[in-house]
mmCIF file of C-alpha atoms in Angstrom:
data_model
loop_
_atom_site.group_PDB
_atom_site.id
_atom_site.type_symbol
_atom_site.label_atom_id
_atom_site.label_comp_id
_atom_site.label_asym_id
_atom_site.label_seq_id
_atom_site.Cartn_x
_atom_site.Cartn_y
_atom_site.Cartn_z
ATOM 1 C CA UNK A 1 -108.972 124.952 165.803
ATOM 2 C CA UNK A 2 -108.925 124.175 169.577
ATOM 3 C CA UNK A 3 -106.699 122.314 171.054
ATOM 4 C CA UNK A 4 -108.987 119.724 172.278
ATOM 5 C CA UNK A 5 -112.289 119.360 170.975
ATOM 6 C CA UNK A 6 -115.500 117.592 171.992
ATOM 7 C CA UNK A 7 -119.239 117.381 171.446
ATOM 8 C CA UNK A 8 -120.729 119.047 174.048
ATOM 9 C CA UNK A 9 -123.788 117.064 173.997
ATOM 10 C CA UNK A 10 -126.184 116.414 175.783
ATOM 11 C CA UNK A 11 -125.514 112.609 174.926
ATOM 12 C CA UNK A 12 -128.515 110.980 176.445
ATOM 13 C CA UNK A 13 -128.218 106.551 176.226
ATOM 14 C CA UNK A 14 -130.642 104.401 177.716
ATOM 15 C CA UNK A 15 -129.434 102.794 180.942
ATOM 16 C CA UNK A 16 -127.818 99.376 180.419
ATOM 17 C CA UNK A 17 -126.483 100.458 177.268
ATOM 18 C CA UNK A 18 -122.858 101.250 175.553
ATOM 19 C CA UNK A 19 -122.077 105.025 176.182
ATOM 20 C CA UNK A 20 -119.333 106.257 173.679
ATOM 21 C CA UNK A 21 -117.701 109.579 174.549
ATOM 22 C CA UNK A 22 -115.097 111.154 171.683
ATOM 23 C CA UNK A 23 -112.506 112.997 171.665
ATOM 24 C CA UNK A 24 -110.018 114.922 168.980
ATOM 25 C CA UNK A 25 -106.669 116.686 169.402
ATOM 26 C CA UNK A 26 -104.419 118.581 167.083
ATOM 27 C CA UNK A 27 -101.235 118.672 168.745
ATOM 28 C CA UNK A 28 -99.704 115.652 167.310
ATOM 29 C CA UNK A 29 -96.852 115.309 169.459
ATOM 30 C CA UNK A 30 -99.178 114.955 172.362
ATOM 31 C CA UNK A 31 -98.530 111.784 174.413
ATOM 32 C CA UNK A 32 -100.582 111.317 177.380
ATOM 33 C CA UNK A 33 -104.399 111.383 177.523
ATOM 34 C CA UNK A 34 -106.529 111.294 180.176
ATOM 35 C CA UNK A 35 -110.240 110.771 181.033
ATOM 36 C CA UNK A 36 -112.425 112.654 183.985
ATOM 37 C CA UNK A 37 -115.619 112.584 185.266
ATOM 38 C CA UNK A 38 -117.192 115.777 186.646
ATOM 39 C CA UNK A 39 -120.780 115.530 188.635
ATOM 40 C CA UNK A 40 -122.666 118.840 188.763
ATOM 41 C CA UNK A 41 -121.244 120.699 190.987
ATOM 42 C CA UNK A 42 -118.247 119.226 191.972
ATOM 43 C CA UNK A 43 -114.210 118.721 190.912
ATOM 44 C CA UNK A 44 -113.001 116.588 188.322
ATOM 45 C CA UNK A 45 -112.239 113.217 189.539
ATOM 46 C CA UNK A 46 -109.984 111.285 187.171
ATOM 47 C CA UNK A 47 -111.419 108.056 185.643
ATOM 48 C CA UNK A 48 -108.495 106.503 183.610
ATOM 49 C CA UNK A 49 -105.187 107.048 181.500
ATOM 50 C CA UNK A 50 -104.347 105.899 178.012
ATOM 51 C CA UNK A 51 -100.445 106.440 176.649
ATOM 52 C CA UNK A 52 -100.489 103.617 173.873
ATOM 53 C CA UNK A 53 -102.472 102.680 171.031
ATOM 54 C CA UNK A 54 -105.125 100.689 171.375
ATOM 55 C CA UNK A 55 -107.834 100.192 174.238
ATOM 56 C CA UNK A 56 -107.130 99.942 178.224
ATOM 57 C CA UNK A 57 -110.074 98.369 179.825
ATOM 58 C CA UNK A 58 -110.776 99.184 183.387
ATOM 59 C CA UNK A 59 -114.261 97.423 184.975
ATOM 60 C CA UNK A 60 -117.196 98.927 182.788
ATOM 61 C CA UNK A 61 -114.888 101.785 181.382
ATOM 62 C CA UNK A 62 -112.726 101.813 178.111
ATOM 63 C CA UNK A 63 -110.194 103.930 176.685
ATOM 64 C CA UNK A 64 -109.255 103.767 172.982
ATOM 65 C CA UNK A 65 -106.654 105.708 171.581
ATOM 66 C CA UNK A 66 -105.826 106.365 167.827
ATOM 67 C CA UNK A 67 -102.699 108.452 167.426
ATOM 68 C CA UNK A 68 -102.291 108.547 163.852
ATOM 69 C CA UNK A 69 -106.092 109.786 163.659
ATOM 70 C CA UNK A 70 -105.389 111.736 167.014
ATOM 71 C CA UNK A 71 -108.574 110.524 168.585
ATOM 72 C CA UNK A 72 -109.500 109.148 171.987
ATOM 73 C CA UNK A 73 -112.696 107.834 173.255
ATOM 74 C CA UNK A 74 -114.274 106.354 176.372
ATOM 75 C CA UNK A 75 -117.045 104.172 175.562
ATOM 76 C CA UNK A 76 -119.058 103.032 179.106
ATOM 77 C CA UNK A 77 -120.708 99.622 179.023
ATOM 78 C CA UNK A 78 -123.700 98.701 180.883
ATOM 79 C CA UNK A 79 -124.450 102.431 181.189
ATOM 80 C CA UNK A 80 -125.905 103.408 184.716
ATOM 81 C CA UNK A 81 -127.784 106.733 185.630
ATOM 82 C CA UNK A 82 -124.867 107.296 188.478
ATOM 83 C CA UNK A 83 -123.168 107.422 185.755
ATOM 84 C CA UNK A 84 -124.773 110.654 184.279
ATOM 85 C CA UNK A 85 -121.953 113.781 184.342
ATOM 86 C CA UNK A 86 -119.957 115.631 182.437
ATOM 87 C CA UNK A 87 -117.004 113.859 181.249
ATOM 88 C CA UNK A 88 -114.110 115.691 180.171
ATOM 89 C CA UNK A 89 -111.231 114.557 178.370
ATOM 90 C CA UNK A 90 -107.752 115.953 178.564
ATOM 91 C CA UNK A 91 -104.265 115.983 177.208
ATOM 92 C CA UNK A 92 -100.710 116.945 177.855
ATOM 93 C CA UNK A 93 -99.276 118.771 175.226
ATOM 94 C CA UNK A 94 -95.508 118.093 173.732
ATOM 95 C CA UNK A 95 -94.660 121.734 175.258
ATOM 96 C CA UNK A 96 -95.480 122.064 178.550
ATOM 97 C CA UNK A 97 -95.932 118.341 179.561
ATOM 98 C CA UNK A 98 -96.399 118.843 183.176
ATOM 99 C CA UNK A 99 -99.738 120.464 182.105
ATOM 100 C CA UNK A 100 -103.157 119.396 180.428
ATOM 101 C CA UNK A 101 -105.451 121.101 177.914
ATOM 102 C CA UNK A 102 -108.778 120.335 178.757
ATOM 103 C CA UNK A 103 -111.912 119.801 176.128
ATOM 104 C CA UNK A 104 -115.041 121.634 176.505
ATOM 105 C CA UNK A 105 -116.780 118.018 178.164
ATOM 106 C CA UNK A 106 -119.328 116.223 176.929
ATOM 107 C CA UNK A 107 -122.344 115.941 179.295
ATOM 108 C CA UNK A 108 -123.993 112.451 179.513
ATOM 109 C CA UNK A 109 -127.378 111.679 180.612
ATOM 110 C CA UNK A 110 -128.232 107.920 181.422
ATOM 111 C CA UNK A 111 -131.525 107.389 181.168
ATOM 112 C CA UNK A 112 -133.663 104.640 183.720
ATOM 113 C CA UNK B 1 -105.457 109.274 198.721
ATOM 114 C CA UNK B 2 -104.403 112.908 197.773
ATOM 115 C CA UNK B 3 -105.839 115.166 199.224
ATOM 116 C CA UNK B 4 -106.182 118.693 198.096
ATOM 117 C CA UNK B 5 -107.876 121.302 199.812
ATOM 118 C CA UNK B 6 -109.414 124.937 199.013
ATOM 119 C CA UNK B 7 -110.006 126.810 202.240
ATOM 120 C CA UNK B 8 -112.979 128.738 200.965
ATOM 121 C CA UNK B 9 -115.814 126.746 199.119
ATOM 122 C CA UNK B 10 -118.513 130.090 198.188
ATOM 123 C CA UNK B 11 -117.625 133.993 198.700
ATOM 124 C CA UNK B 12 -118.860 137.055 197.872
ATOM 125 C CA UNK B 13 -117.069 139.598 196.955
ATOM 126 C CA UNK B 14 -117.474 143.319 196.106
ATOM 127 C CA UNK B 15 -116.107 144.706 192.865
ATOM 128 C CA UNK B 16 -112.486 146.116 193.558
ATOM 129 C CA UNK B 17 -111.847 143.765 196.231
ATOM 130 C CA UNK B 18 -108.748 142.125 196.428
ATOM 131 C CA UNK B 19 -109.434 138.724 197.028
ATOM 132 C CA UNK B 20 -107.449 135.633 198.095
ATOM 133 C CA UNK B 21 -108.032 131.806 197.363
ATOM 134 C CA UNK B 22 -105.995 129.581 199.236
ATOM 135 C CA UNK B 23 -105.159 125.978 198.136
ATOM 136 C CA UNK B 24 -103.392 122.746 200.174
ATOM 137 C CA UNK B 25 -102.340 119.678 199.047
ATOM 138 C CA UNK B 26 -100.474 116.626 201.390
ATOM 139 C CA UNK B 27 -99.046 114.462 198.706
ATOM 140 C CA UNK B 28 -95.704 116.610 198.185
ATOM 141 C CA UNK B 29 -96.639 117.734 194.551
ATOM 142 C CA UNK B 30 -93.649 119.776 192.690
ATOM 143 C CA UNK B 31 -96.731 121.182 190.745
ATOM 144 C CA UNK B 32 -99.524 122.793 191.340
ATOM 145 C CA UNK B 33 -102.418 124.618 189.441
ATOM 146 C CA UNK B 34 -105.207 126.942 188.871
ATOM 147 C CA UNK B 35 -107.700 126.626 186.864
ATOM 148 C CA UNK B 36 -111.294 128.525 186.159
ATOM 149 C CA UNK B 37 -114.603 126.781 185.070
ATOM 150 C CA UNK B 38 -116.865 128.207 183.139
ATOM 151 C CA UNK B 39 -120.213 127.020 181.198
ATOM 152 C CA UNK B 40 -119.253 126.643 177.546
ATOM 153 C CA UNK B 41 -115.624 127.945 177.966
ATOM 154 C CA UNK B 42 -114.721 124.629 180.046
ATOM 155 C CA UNK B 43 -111.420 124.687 182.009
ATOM 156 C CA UNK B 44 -109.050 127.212 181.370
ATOM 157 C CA UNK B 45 -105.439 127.537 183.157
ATOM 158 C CA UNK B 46 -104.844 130.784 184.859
ATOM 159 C CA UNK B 47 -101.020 129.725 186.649
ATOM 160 C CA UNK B 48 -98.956 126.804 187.068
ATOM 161 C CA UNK B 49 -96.088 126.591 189.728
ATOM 162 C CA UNK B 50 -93.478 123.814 188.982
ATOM 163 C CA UNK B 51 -91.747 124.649 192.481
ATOM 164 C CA UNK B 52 -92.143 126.410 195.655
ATOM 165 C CA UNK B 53 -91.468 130.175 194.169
ATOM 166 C CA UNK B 54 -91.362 129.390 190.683
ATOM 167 C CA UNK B 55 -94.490 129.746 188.784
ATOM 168 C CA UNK B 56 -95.498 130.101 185.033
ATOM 169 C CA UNK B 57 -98.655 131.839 183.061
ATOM 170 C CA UNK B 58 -101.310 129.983 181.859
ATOM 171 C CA UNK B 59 -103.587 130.864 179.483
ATOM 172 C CA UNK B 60 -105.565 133.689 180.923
ATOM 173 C CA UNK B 61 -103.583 134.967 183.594
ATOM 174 C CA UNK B 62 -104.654 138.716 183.563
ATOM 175 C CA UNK B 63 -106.350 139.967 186.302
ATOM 176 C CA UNK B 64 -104.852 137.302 188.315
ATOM 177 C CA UNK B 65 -101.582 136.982 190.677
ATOM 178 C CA UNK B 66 -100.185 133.574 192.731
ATOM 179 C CA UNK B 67 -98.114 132.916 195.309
ATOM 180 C CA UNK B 68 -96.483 129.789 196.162
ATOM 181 C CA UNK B 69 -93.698 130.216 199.801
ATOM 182 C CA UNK B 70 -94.553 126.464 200.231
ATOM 183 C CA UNK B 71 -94.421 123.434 198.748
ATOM 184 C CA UNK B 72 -98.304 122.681 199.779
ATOM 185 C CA UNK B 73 -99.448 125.444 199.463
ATOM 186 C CA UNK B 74 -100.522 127.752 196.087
ATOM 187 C CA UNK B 75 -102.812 130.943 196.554
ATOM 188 C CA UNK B 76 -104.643 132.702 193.768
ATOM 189 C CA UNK B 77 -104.661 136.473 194.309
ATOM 190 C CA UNK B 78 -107.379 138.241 192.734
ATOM 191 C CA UNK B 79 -105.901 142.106 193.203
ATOM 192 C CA UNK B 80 -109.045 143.573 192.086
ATOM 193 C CA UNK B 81 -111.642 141.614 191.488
ATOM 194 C CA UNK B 82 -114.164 142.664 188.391
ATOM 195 C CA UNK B 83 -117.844 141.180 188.219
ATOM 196 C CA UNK B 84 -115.811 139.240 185.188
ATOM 197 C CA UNK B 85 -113.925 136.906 187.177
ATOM 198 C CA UNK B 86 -117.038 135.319 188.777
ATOM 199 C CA UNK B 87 -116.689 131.723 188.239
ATOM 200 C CA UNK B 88 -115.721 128.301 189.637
ATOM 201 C CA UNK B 89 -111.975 128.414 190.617
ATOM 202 C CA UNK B 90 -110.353 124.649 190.944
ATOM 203 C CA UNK B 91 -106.827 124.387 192.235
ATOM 204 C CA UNK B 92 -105.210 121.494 191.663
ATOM 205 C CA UNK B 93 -101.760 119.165 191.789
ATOM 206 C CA UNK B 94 -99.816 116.600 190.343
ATOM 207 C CA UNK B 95 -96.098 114.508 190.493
ATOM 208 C CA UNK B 96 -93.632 115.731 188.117
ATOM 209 C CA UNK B 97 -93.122 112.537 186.038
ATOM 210 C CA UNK B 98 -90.744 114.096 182.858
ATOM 211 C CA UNK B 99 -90.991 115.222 179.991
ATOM 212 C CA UNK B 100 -93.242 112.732 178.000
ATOM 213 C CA UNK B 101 -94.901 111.392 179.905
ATOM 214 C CA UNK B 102 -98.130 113.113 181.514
ATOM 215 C CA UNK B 103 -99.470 113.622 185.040
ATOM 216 C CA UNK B 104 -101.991 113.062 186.406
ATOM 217 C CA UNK B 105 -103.952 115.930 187.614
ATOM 218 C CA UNK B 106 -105.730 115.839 191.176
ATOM 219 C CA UNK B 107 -108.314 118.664 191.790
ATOM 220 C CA UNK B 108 -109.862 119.971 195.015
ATOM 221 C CA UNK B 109 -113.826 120.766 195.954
ATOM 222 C CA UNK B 110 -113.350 124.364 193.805
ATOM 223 C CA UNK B 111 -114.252 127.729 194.680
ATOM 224 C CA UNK B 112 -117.360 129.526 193.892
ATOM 225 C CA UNK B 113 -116.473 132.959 193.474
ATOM 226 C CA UNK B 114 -119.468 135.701 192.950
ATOM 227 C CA UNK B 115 -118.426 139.595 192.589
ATOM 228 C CA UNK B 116 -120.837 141.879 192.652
#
């Protein structure tokens, strides 16, 4: 089983839409999880954090965490086509915190 | 904003090549990283230094050497490059926060590497 797993896609959602992005771990112990967005072509830029249970809203972005069903999403409201990447999510494992384990990405297509 | 910088965006490189990637950052990480991209295989650690001269294997570090003299500054070695190792190479930093709780991860522009 890998450590982090998502669909790769593509997701395509029409544009104004909700966008929902999921993600599953395994290491149970993990603590920290973390959303990015990669364009073709370019880095990872970093698009939010999510420690507790629950959701953390941040403008059109939210990230939802279940621990106990070790699952994290990032649903997208209002969908845009600049919003149309590759997002990937990531998590620090309980050994080795300083480092993250990255999922395969999802790649999301927003479509006019 | 953090800033991290990879000296050489695209190369090209001959098989058997030793080949060096060179990576800057100006927020005074401890820790720095290298990482290759990959379609389908997504991001995979090669090394992760934790402090100027100490560094620690990722998950695929054969083939691959780094150096790190400075604090800003962590340089992939490729001591013979193979037509395997083309790819996307990201270097990247981050605060040492503790134990529990995670860092976040700052990456630079990337390198494409092609060997041929």
């Amino acid at each position: 089983q890998k450590e982090v797993e998502q669909n790769s896609g593509p997701l395509s959602v029409p544009e104004g839409a909700i966008a929902s992005l999921n993600c599953t771990y395994s290491d149970r112990g993990s603590q920290s999880f973390f959303w990015y967005r990669q364009y073709s072509g370019k880095s990872p830029e970093l698009i939010m954090f999510i420690y507790s249970n629950g959701d953390k809203e941040d403008g059109r972005f939210t990230a939802q965490l279940n621990k106990a069903s070790q699952y994290v999403s990032l649903l997208i409201r209002d969908s845009q086509p600049s919003d149309s990447a590759t997002y990937l999510c990531a998590v620090t494992p309980i050994q080795g915190a300083q480092k993250l384990v990255f999922g395969q990405g999802t790649r999301l297509t927003i479509n006019p | 904003d953090v800033k991290v910088t990879q000296s050489s965006r695209y190369l090209v490189k001959r098989t058997g090549e030793k080949v060096f990637l060179e990576c800057v950052q100006d927020m005074d990480h401890e820790n720095m990283f290298w990482y290759r991209q990959d379609p389908g295989l997504g991001l995979r650690l090669i090394y992760f230094s934790y402090d100027v001269k100490m560094k620690e294997k990722g998950d695929i570090p054969e083939g691959y050497s780094v150096s790190r003299e400075k604090k800003e500054r962590f340089s992939l070695i490729l001591e013979s490059a193979s037509t395997n190792q083309t790819s996307m190479y990201l270097c990247a930093s981050s605060f040492n926060q503790g134990a529990l709780i995670g860092n976040t991860i700052y990456f630079g522009e990337g390198s494409w590497l092609t060997v041929v």
